[in-house]
Backbone as numpy.savetxt, mean C-alpha at the origin, in Angstrom:
# Nx Ny Nz CAx CAy CAz Cx Cy Cz
25.83 -9.10 5.96 24.90 -10.14 5.50 24.65 -9.94 4.01
24.81 -10.96 3.24 24.57 -10.86 1.80 23.08 -10.90 1.53
22.67 -10.06 0.59 21.25 -10.01 0.25 20.97 -10.98 -0.88
19.80 -11.58 -0.88 19.45 -12.56 -1.90 19.35 -11.88 -3.25
19.51 -12.65 -4.34 19.54 -12.11 -5.68 18.18 -11.65 -6.17
17.15 -11.79 -5.34 15.82 -11.30 -5.71 15.84 -9.81 -5.98
16.71 -9.06 -5.27 16.69 -7.61 -5.34 17.47 -7.14 -6.54
16.74 -6.56 -7.51 17.32 -6.14 -8.77 16.92 -4.70 -9.01
17.83 -3.89 -9.49 17.50 -2.48 -9.68 16.50 -2.30 -10.80
15.89 -1.12 -10.85 14.84 -0.86 -11.82 15.35 -0.95 -13.24
16.66 -0.79 -13.44 17.20 -0.84 -14.79 17.55 -2.25 -15.24
17.67 -3.18 -14.32 18.07 -4.52 -14.66 16.87 -5.37 -15.01
17.11 -6.46 -15.76 16.03 -7.36 -16.13 16.45 -8.79 -15.87
15.45 -9.66 -15.75 15.71 -11.08 -15.64 14.99 -11.77 -16.78
15.44 -12.94 -17.13 14.84 -13.66 -18.24 13.49 -14.23 -17.83
12.51 -14.03 -18.68 11.19 -14.60 -18.43 10.97 -15.78 -19.36
9.72 -16.18 -19.54 9.42 -17.29 -20.42 9.80 -16.91 -21.84
10.43 -17.86 -22.55 10.87 -17.59 -23.91 12.01 -16.59 -23.97
12.76 -16.46 -22.85 13.90 -15.54 -22.76 13.52 -14.08 -22.98
12.24 -13.77 -22.83 11.80 -12.38 -22.92 12.12 -11.67 -21.61
12.86 -10.55 -21.66 13.23 -9.86 -20.42 12.01 -9.41 -19.63
12.06 -9.60 -18.33 11.00 -9.16 -17.44 11.61 -8.18 -16.44
11.09 -6.96 -16.41 11.66 -5.95 -15.54 11.23 -6.19 -14.09
12.22 -6.12 -13.20 11.95 -6.23 -11.77 12.25 -4.88 -11.13
11.25 -4.25 -10.56 11.39 -2.91 -10.02 11.37 -2.97 -8.50
12.33 -2.30 -7.89 12.34 -2.22 -6.43 11.41 -1.10 -5.98
10.71 -1.32 -4.87 9.83 -0.27 -4.36 10.61 0.80 -3.63
10.06 2.01 -3.63 10.56 3.08 -2.78 9.85 2.95 -1.43
10.62 2.95 -0.33 10.09 2.57 0.99 10.16 3.73 1.98
9.13 3.86 2.78 9.17 4.78 3.92 8.87 3.99 5.19
9.69 4.17 6.22 9.51 3.49 7.50 8.82 4.45 8.46
7.70 4.00 9.06 6.99 4.84 10.02 6.80 4.06 11.32
6.65 4.75 12.43 6.43 4.05 13.70 4.99 3.57 13.81
4.82 2.43 14.45 3.47 1.95 14.78 2.91 2.83 15.90
1.65 3.22 15.75 1.01 4.00 16.80 -0.32 3.37 17.18
-0.62 3.40 18.46 -1.92 2.93 18.92 -2.98 3.99 18.59
-4.23 3.59 18.72 -5.32 4.48 18.34 -5.29 5.80 19.12
-4.82 5.73 20.37 -4.81 6.92 21.22 -3.56 7.77 21.04
-2.58 7.27 20.27 -1.31 7.97 20.10 -1.32 8.81 18.82
-0.44 9.78 18.78 -0.37 10.71 17.67 0.93 10.49 16.91
0.82 10.20 15.62 1.98 9.96 14.78 2.93 11.15 14.77
2.39 12.35 14.97 3.18 13.57 14.89 4.11 13.76 16.08
3.80 13.14 17.20 4.60 13.38 18.41 5.25 12.13 18.98
4.91 10.95 18.44 5.38 9.70 19.04 6.90 9.61 19.06
7.57 10.07 18.00 9.02 9.99 17.96 9.68 11.06 18.82
9.01 12.20 18.96 9.56 13.26 19.80 9.67 12.82 21.25
8.76 11.96 21.67 8.68 11.56 23.08 9.47 10.29 23.40
10.07 9.66 22.40 10.73 8.38 22.66 11.99 8.29 21.80
13.14 8.56 22.40 14.40 8.53 21.67 14.72 7.13 21.17
14.32 6.10 21.93 14.61 4.73 21.51 13.90 4.37 20.21
12.68 4.85 20.06 11.95 4.60 18.82 12.58 5.36 17.65
13.07 6.56 17.93 13.75 7.31 16.87 14.99 6.55 16.39
15.73 6.02 17.33 16.93 5.25 16.98 16.55 4.01 16.18
15.51 3.29 16.64 15.10 2.06 15.97 14.63 2.33 14.55
13.82 3.38 14.35 13.33 3.72 13.02 14.51 4.04 12.09
15.49 4.76 12.63 16.67 5.10 11.84 17.44 3.85 11.43
17.59 2.90 12.36 18.32 1.66 12.06 17.60 0.82 11.01
16.28 0.80 11.06 15.52 0.05 10.06 15.73 0.68 8.68
15.62 2.00 8.62 15.84 2.70 7.35 17.24 2.43 6.82
18.24 2.45 7.71 19.62 2.19 7.30 19.77 0.78 6.73
19.06 -0.19 7.33 19.13 -1.57 6.84 18.62 -1.65 5.41
17.54 -0.93 5.11 17.00 -0.92 3.74 17.94 -0.19 2.79
18.51 0.94 3.26 19.45 1.70 2.43 20.66 0.83 2.07
21.16 0.08 3.05 22.35 -0.75 2.83 22.09 -1.87 1.84
20.83 -2.21 1.63 20.48 -3.26 0.68 20.05 -2.69 -0.67
20.32 -1.41 -0.88 20.12 -0.82 -2.20 18.73 -0.29 -2.48
17.85 -0.28 -1.48 16.51 0.27 -1.68 16.55 1.80 -1.58
15.66 2.43 -2.32 15.45 3.86 -2.17 14.46 4.08 -1.04
14.83 4.91 -0.07 13.95 5.13 1.07 13.56 6.60 1.17
12.41 6.82 1.76 11.92 8.16 2.04 12.08 8.40 3.54
12.64 9.54 3.90 12.89 9.86 5.30 11.59 10.34 5.94
11.00 9.50 6.79 9.74 9.84 7.44 9.87 11.06 8.34
10.97 11.13 9.10 11.15 12.25 10.03 11.20 13.56 9.27
11.91 13.58 8.13 11.99 14.80 7.32 10.62 15.17 6.78
9.86 14.18 6.33 8.50 14.43 5.83 7.62 15.00 6.93
7.77 14.44 8.11 6.95 14.86 9.24 7.27 16.30 9.63
8.56 16.63 9.68 8.97 18.00 10.03 8.46 18.99 8.99
8.56 18.62 7.72 8.10 19.52 6.66 6.60 19.74 6.74
5.86 18.66 7.03 4.40 18.76 7.13 4.01 19.65 8.31
4.70 19.48 9.43 4.40 20.30 10.61 4.75 21.77 10.37
5.90 21.99 9.70 6.36 23.37 9.47 5.43 24.11 8.51
4.96 23.40 7.49 4.14 24.05 6.46 2.65 24.00 6.76
2.28 23.17 7.75 0.86 23.01 8.11 0.01 22.70 6.89
0.52 21.79 6.03 -0.17 21.52 4.77 -1.25 20.45 4.92
-1.23 19.73 6.05 -2.18 18.65 6.22 -3.18 18.98 7.33
-4.31 18.31 7.26 -5.31 18.46 8.31 -4.74 17.98 9.63
-4.92 18.75 10.68 -4.38 18.39 11.98 -5.46 17.86 12.92
-6.64 17.62 12.38 -7.77 17.25 13.25 -7.87 15.75 13.49
-7.59 14.96 12.48 -7.82 13.53 12.58 -6.49 12.79 12.47
-6.16 12.00 13.50 -4.85 11.33 13.55 -4.68 10.33 12.41
-5.73 9.53 12.13 -5.61 8.51 11.08 -5.53 9.17 9.71
-6.26 10.29 9.51 -6.19 11.00 8.24 -4.80 11.58 8.03
-4.19 12.09 9.10 -2.85 12.65 9.00 -1.86 11.57 8.55
-1.99 10.39 9.12 -1.13 9.27 8.73 -1.28 8.96 7.25
-2.51 8.85 6.77 -2.74 8.51 5.36 -2.26 9.63 4.46
-2.38 10.89 4.90 -1.92 12.02 4.10 -0.40 12.00 3.96
0.30 11.71 5.05 1.76 11.60 5.00 2.18 10.49 4.04
1.53 9.35 4.14 1.87 8.20 3.29 1.64 8.52 1.83
0.46 9.07 1.51 0.12 9.31 0.12 0.97 10.41 -0.50
1.41 11.37 0.30 2.21 12.48 -0.23 3.70 12.14 -0.30
4.09 11.02 0.25 5.52 10.70 0.37 6.16 10.30 -0.95
5.35 9.82 -1.89 5.90 9.29 -3.13 6.41 7.87 -3.00
6.25 7.29 -1.81 6.70 5.91 -1.59 5.72 4.91 -2.20
6.24 3.77 -2.59 5.39 2.67 -3.08 4.94 1.80 -1.91
5.81 1.68 -0.90 5.56 0.79 0.23 5.89 1.55 1.51
5.04 1.39 2.52 5.44 1.90 3.83 5.56 0.72 4.79
6.57 0.79 5.63 6.85 -0.25 6.61 6.53 0.30 7.99
5.58 -0.33 8.66 5.19 0.08 10.00 6.00 -0.73 11.00
6.69 -0.04 11.90 7.59 -0.70 12.85 7.07 -0.52 14.27
6.73 -1.62 14.90 6.35 -1.60 16.32 7.57 -2.02 17.12
8.08 -1.11 17.93 9.34 -1.32 18.63 9.11 -1.39 20.13
9.68 -2.42 20.75 9.62 -2.56 22.21 11.04 -2.66 22.75
11.37 -1.77 23.68 12.66 -1.82 24.36 12.44 -2.39 25.75
13.04 -3.54 26.03 12.81 -4.25 27.28 14.09 -4.20 28.12
14.00 -3.52 29.26 15.14 -3.36 30.15 14.98 -4.25 31.38
16.03 -4.98 31.72 15.97 -5.85 32.90 17.37 -6.08 33.44
17.43 -6.62 34.67 18.73 -6.90 35.28 19.44 -8.05 34.60
18.70 -8.88 33.90 19.32 -10.02 33.20 19.77 -9.66 31.79
19.64 -8.39 31.41 20.06 -7.95 30.09 18.95 -7.17 29.39
19.35 -6.27 28.51 18.39 -5.46 27.75 18.21 -6.04 26.35
17.02 -5.82 25.79 16.78 -6.31 24.44 15.77 -5.42 23.72
15.78 -5.54 22.40 14.82 -4.84 21.55 14.06 -5.87 20.74
12.74 -5.74 20.74 11.89 -6.56 19.89 11.14 -5.63 18.94
10.95 -6.08 17.72 10.19 -5.26 16.78 9.35 -6.11 15.85
8.21 -5.58 15.49 7.34 -6.20 14.50 7.33 -5.29 13.28
7.75 -5.83 12.14 7.77 -5.07 10.90 6.66 -5.55 9.99
5.87 -4.62 9.47 4.80 -4.96 8.53 4.87 -4.00 7.36
4.93 -4.54 6.15 5.00 -3.73 4.94 3.63 -3.69 4.28
3.24 -2.48 3.84 1.96 -2.28 3.17 2.18 -1.56 1.84
1.42 -1.93 0.84 1.40 -1.19 -0.42 0.66 0.11 -0.17
1.27 1.24 -0.54 0.77 2.54 -0.08 -0.65 2.85 -0.55
-0.94 2.62 -1.81 -2.22 3.12 -2.34 -3.40 2.24 -1.99
-3.17 0.96 -1.67 -4.29 0.07 -1.36 -4.31 -0.38 0.09
-3.16 -0.29 0.78 -3.09 -0.78 2.15 -2.95 -2.28 2.26
-2.78 -2.97 1.13 -2.61 -4.43 1.17 -1.28 -4.79 1.83
-1.30 -5.81 2.68 -0.08 -6.24 3.37 0.83 -7.01 2.42
2.12 -6.70 2.48 3.10 -7.36 1.62 4.02 -8.30 2.39
4.30 -7.97 3.64 5.23 -8.80 4.42 5.13 -8.43 5.88
5.34 -9.41 6.76 5.43 -9.10 8.20 6.34 -10.11 8.88
7.20 -9.61 9.73 8.17 -10.44 10.45 8.41 -9.85 11.84
8.84 -10.72 12.75 9.22 -10.30 14.10 10.72 -10.45 14.24
11.38 -9.40 14.74 12.82 -9.44 14.96 13.15 -9.24 16.42
14.18 -9.94 16.92 14.61 -9.82 18.31 16.12 -9.71 18.36
16.58 -8.86 19.26 18.02 -8.66 19.39 18.69 -9.72 20.25
17.91 -10.37 21.13 18.51 -11.17 22.18 18.91 -10.27 23.33
19.19 -10.84 24.49 19.53 -10.04 25.68 21.04 -9.79 25.75
21.37 -8.52 26.05 22.77 -8.13 26.20 22.89 -7.11 27.33
24.04 -7.14 28.01 24.29 -6.16 29.06 24.86 -4.91 28.40
24.00 -4.13 27.81 24.39 -2.89 27.16 23.23 -1.92 27.21
23.56 -0.63 27.25 22.54 0.40 27.17 22.51 1.05 25.80
23.26 0.47 24.86 23.29 0.97 23.49 22.07 0.43 22.74
20.97 1.18 22.80 19.72 0.74 22.18 19.85 0.66 20.66
20.66 1.56 20.10 20.89 1.52 18.65 21.49 0.21 18.20
22.45 -0.29 18.99 23.10 -1.56 18.65 22.11 -2.72 18.77
21.28 -2.67 19.80 20.26 -3.72 19.97 19.23 -3.65 18.85
18.85 -2.44 18.46 17.89 -2.28 17.37 18.47 -2.83 16.07
19.76 -2.60 15.84 20.41 -3.14 14.64 20.36 -4.66 14.63
20.62 -5.27 15.78 20.58 -6.73 15.87 19.17 -7.25 15.61
18.16 -6.55 16.14 16.78 -6.97 15.93 16.40 -6.89 14.45
16.85 -5.82 13.79 16.57 -5.68 12.36 17.27 -6.79 11.57
18.55 -7.01 11.89 19.31 -8.02 11.14 18.73 -9.42 11.30
18.07 -9.68 12.41 17.53 -11.02 12.65 16.38 -11.37 11.72
15.75 -10.34 11.12 14.58 -10.63 10.28 14.60 -9.92 8.94
15.59 -9.05 8.71 15.56 -8.18 7.53 15.55 -8.95 6.21
16.37 -9.98 6.09 16.49 -10.66 4.81 15.19 -11.36 4.42
14.59 -12.11 5.35 13.31 -12.77 5.06 12.21 -11.75 4.80
12.22 -10.68 5.59 11.21 -9.64 5.44 11.29 -9.01 4.06
12.49 -8.63 3.64 12.66 -7.95 2.36 12.44 -8.88 1.18
12.85 -10.14 1.33 12.60 -11.10 0.25 11.10 -11.26 -0.01
10.34 -11.44 1.07 8.89 -11.60 0.93 8.27 -10.35 0.34
8.67 -9.19 0.84 8.14 -7.93 0.34 8.46 -7.73 -1.14
9.70 -8.00 -1.52 10.10 -7.80 -2.92 9.35 -8.75 -3.85
9.17 -10.00 -3.43 8.45 -10.96 -4.27 7.02 -10.51 -4.53
6.35 -10.05 -3.47 4.97 -9.60 -3.62 4.89 -8.30 -4.42
5.86 -7.41 -4.22 5.87 -6.17 -4.97 6.12 -6.44 -6.45
7.01 -7.36 -6.75 7.28 -7.71 -8.14 6.03 -8.28 -8.81
5.26 -9.06 -8.06 3.99 -9.58 -8.59 3.04 -8.43 -8.91
3.02 -7.40 -8.07 2.17 -6.24 -8.33 2.63 -5.52 -9.60
3.94 -5.37 -9.77 4.47 -4.72 -10.97 4.04 -5.48 -12.22
4.14 -6.81 -12.14 3.86 -7.64 -13.32 2.38 -7.85 -13.57
1.59 -7.95 -12.50 0.18 -8.35 -12.66 -0.83 -7.33 -12.15
-0.35 -6.21 -11.62 -1.25 -5.19 -11.09 -1.59 -5.43 -9.63
-2.12 -4.39 -8.99 -2.54 -4.51 -7.60 -4.04 -4.70 -7.53
-4.48 -5.37 -6.48 -5.87 -5.80 -6.38 -6.74 -4.79 -5.65
-7.88 -4.48 -6.26 -8.90 -3.68 -5.58 -10.24 -4.41 -5.72
-11.13 -4.17 -4.77 -12.48 -4.71 -4.83 -13.44 -3.56 -5.16
-14.43 -3.85 -6.01 -15.37 -2.82 -6.44 -16.79 -3.31 -6.20
-17.54 -2.52 -5.45 -18.90 -2.88 -5.07 -19.87 -1.90 -5.76
-20.71 -2.43 -6.64 -21.75 -1.64 -7.29 -23.08 -1.90 -6.61
-23.75 -0.84 -6.20 -25.07 -0.97 -5.58 -25.96 0.18 -6.02
-27.13 0.29 -5.42 -28.12 1.28 -5.85 -28.62 2.09 -4.66
-28.83 3.37 -4.91 -29.51 4.21 -3.95 -30.94 3.69 -3.77
-31.50 3.85 -2.60 -32.83 3.30 -2.33 -33.90 3.92 -3.23
-33.64 5.10 -3.79 -34.61 5.74 -4.67 -34.26 5.58 -6.15
-33.25 4.76 -6.43 -32.84 4.59 -7.83 -33.90 3.85 -8.62
-34.05 4.24 -9.89 -34.99 3.57 -10.78 -34.32 2.44 -11.56
-33.03 2.24 -11.29 -32.27 1.25 -12.05 -32.05 -0.03 -11.26
-31.83 -1.12 -12.01 -31.41 -2.41 -11.48 -30.29 -2.94 -12.38
-29.64 -4.00 -11.97 -28.61 -4.60 -12.81 -29.20 -5.16 -14.11
-30.50 -5.44 -14.11 -31.16 -5.96 -15.31 -31.73 -4.85 -16.19
-31.50 -3.58 -15.79 -31.98 -2.46 -16.61 -31.16 -2.34 -17.88
-31.84 -2.01 -18.99 -31.15 -1.79 -20.25 -30.62 -0.35 -20.28
-29.33 -0.20 -20.58 -28.69 1.11 -20.57 -27.79 1.25 -21.80
-27.40 2.48 -22.10 -26.46 2.72 -23.18 -27.06 2.61 -24.56
-26.24 2.92 -25.56 -26.70 2.94 -26.95 -27.04 1.55 -27.47
-26.42 0.52 -26.91 -26.66 -0.84 -27.41 -27.82 -1.53 -26.71
-28.34 -0.90 -25.66 -29.46 -1.49 -24.94 -29.08 -2.75 -24.18
-27.82 -2.82 -23.74 -27.38 -3.99 -22.97 -27.81 -3.86 -21.51
-27.85 -4.99 -20.83 -28.11 -4.94 -19.39 -26.96 -4.21 -18.70
-27.28 -3.50 -17.63 -26.26 -2.77 -16.89 -25.14 -3.69 -16.44
-25.48 -4.87 -15.96 -24.46 -5.82 -15.50 -23.52 -6.22 -16.63
-24.07 -6.36 -17.84 -23.22 -6.72 -19.00 -22.31 -5.55 -19.38
-22.84 -4.33 -19.32 -22.02 -3.16 -19.64 -20.84 -3.06 -18.66
-21.13 -3.31 -17.38 -20.07 -3.23 -16.38 -18.99 -4.28 -16.61
-19.40 -5.49 -16.94 -18.40 -6.54 -17.16 -17.57 -6.26 -18.40
-18.21 -5.80 -19.48 -17.46 -5.50 -20.70 -16.45 -4.38 -20.46
-16.87 -3.36 -19.69 -15.95 -2.26 -19.40 -14.80 -2.74 -18.53
-15.10 -3.56 -17.53 -14.07 -4.05 -16.62 -13.07 -4.93 -17.37
-13.57 -5.74 -18.29 -12.68 -6.60 -19.09 -11.68 -5.76 -19.88
-12.13 -4.60 -20.35 -11.28 -3.74 -21.16 -10.31 -2.91 -20.32
-10.73 -2.52 -19.12 -9.95 -1.56 -18.35 -9.16 -2.17 -17.18
-9.49 -3.37 -16.74 -8.68 -4.01 -15.70 -7.29 -4.28 -16.26
-6.29 -4.17 -15.40 -4.90 -4.34 -15.86 -4.70 -5.76 -16.41
-4.27 -5.82 -17.66 -4.07 -7.09 -18.37 -5.35 -7.93 -18.38
-6.51 -7.24 -18.38 -7.84 -7.89 -18.42 -8.07 -8.83 -17.24
-7.42 -8.53 -16.12 -7.46 -9.44 -14.97 -8.49 -8.95 -13.96
-9.62 -9.64 -13.87 -10.67 -9.30 -12.91 -11.46 -10.56 -12.56
-12.18 -10.49 -11.44 -13.02 -11.62 -11.04 -14.32 -11.10 -10.44
-15.44 -11.69 -10.84 -16.75 -11.31 -10.33 -17.14 -12.27 -9.20
-17.38 -11.70 -8.03 -17.82 -12.55 -6.91 -19.27 -12.96 -7.07
-20.10 -12.03 -7.55 -21.50 -12.37 -7.73 -22.30 -11.19 -8.25
-23.45 -11.49 -8.84 -24.34 -10.46 -9.38 -25.78 -10.78 -9.01
-26.50 -9.79 -8.50 -27.94 -9.88 -8.31 -28.55 -8.63 -8.94
-29.87 -8.51 -8.90 -30.50 -7.32 -9.45 -30.13 -6.07 -8.68
-29.71 -6.23 -7.41 -29.44 -5.10 -6.54 -27.96 -4.76 -6.40
-27.09 -5.68 -6.79 -25.66 -5.38 -6.63 -24.81 -6.24 -7.54
-23.59 -5.80 -7.73 -22.59 -6.55 -8.50 -21.25 -6.32 -7.82
-20.55 -7.40 -7.50 -19.31 -7.31 -6.75 -18.16 -7.89 -7.56
-17.15 -7.06 -7.81 -15.88 -7.51 -8.39 -14.89 -7.60 -7.23
-14.58 -8.79 -6.79 -13.77 -8.94 -5.58 -12.27 -8.88 -5.84
-11.86 -8.91 -7.11 -10.43 -8.83 -7.42 -10.27 -8.23 -8.81
-10.10 -6.92 -8.84 -9.81 -6.22 -10.10 -8.39 -5.68 -10.01
-7.58 -5.96 -11.01 -6.21 -5.49 -10.99 -6.09 -4.14 -11.67
-5.39 -3.22 -10.99 -5.09 -1.92 -11.57 -3.56 -1.76 -11.59
-3.04 -0.92 -12.48 -1.57 -0.83 -12.60 -0.93 -0.16 -11.40
0.34 -0.44 -11.20 1.10 0.21 -10.14 1.36 1.67 -10.48
1.70 1.93 -11.75 2.04 3.28 -12.19 1.13 3.71 -13.34
0.85 4.99 -13.41 0.13 5.56 -14.53 1.04 5.53 -15.75
0.60 4.85 -16.81 1.46 4.66 -17.98 1.75 5.98 -18.69
0.93 6.99 -18.50 1.14 8.28 -19.17 2.06 9.21 -18.39
1.96 9.18 -17.06 2.75 10.11 -16.25 3.88 9.45 -15.48
3.78 8.14 -15.26 4.77 7.45 -14.44 4.53 7.61 -12.96
3.49 8.36 -12.57 3.16 8.55 -11.16 2.43 7.32 -10.62
2.39 7.20 -9.29 1.66 6.11 -8.67 0.20 6.14 -9.09
-0.33 4.98 -9.44 -1.74 4.86 -9.79 -2.47 4.32 -8.56
-3.66 4.85 -8.28 -4.34 4.44 -7.06 -5.83 4.20 -7.31
-6.54 3.63 -6.33 -7.96 3.35 -6.51 -8.80 4.59 -6.82
-8.37 5.76 -6.33 -9.11 6.99 -6.63 -9.15 7.26 -8.13
-8.02 7.04 -8.80 -7.96 7.29 -10.24 -8.82 6.29 -11.00
-8.83 5.04 -10.54 -9.66 4.03 -11.21 -11.14 4.35 -10.98
-11.47 4.81 -9.78 -12.85 5.20 -9.49 -13.29 6.36 -10.37
-12.37 7.26 -10.70 -12.69 8.37 -11.60 -13.03 7.84 -13.00
-12.28 6.84 -13.46 -12.58 6.25 -14.76 -13.96 5.59 -14.76
-14.30 4.94 -13.66 -15.63 4.34 -13.55 -16.69 5.43 -13.60
-16.44 6.54 -12.90 -17.38 7.66 -12.88 -17.63 8.17 -14.31
-16.56 8.34 -15.09 -16.70 8.82 -16.47 -17.51 7.85 -17.31
-17.26 6.55 -17.12 -17.99 5.54 -17.88 -19.48 5.56 -17.54
-19.78 5.63 -16.26 -21.18 5.64 -15.84 -21.89 6.89 -16.37
-21.18 8.00 -16.41 -21.74 9.22 -16.99 -22.08 9.02 -18.46
-21.20 8.28 -19.16 -21.45 8.05 -20.59 -22.69 7.18 -20.82
-23.09 6.43 -19.79 -24.30 5.63 -19.88 -25.53 6.42 -19.43
-25.31 7.66 -19.02 -26.41 8.47 -18.54 -26.78 8.22 -17.09
-25.82 7.67 -16.32 -26.08 7.32 -14.93 -25.33 8.26 -13.99
-25.99 8.68 -12.93 -25.34 9.45 -11.87 -24.97 8.50 -10.74
-23.79 8.68 -10.19 -23.33 7.77 -9.14 -22.71 8.54 -7.99
-22.65 7.89 -6.84 -21.83 8.33 -5.73 -20.68 7.35 -5.61
-19.55 7.78 -5.13 -18.39 6.89 -5.00 -17.69 7.14 -3.68
-17.20 6.06 -3.12 -16.49 6.12 -1.84 -15.34 5.15 -1.92
-14.16 5.58 -1.51 -12.97 4.74 -1.58 -12.43 4.55 -0.18
-12.27 3.30 0.24 -11.71 2.96 1.54 -10.61 1.92 1.34
-9.36 2.37 1.42 -8.25 1.44 1.21 -8.28 0.88 -0.19
-8.40 -0.45 -0.30 -8.41 -1.08 -1.61 -9.83 -1.43 -2.05
-10.83 -0.78 -1.48 -12.23 -1.04 -1.83 -12.87 0.23 -2.42
-13.57 0.06 -3.53 -14.28 1.14 -4.19 -15.76 0.83 -4.13
-16.55 1.77 -3.59 -17.99 1.59 -3.47 -18.70 2.56 -4.41
-19.47 2.01 -5.34 -20.19 2.81 -6.32 -21.69 2.68 -6.03
-22.36 3.81 -5.83 -23.79 3.82 -5.59 -24.49 4.49 -6.76
-25.34 3.76 -7.44 -26.05 4.27 -8.61 -27.33 4.93 -8.16
-27.49 6.21 -8.55 -28.62 7.00 -8.08 -29.81 6.91 -9.03
């Protein structure tokens, strides 16, 4: 199957407005199995050979289309062998594997192997997420169709092929938008119940309102000055769409909401304010004390 011309290597460029080259970067991808809340990511593949085969076939499909992939099974074995991650919380273990993988995108694969006298088939649901924010990039359903075969790998390949091109096109388009325009995070500013401050409080050397200081800082630090304020009251200020870069311009490493929250922390300190911060996916919660 020929892949659409959307997929361009990190070294290649396409013409933008005014013939200015625009770099299109492919994401590094890791494929992981979908797990229910009661299941453990560490053992799910050990107990189901069909899922191991399906995950491998999905990874191969991405490899064949020129994407750089991270081997989830190898990462999992290394993590188990070195005991480097917390083993207490299943969801935390998943996030730790994802964040340590170096991948830009992880693809969650829900695989169903259906066996019957009228033929066997594989169905799968593929969902791509941006690693640092958890934002969804693409989702498709693939089906192999029914065949009189016990070769689950072959059926898994057919299921992948039935949806791979549309899935990857959608994912690449959204990822390219992130490269060009930044990824979206939401930032919620609020106050501790004992705080002496409000959004109308004068802070800093210029004596500006706190809400004005926050907007001026966000205008300067949001990626390409791209941000949106959902609303402001004396008790809270919500930025529902602030863009942050995909990569740290100084190190080239993945940039994430934690790093942006650290910059907010430093700024608030410069205003003489103490804060608490909490990061959940693509949401940053700042509590002014």
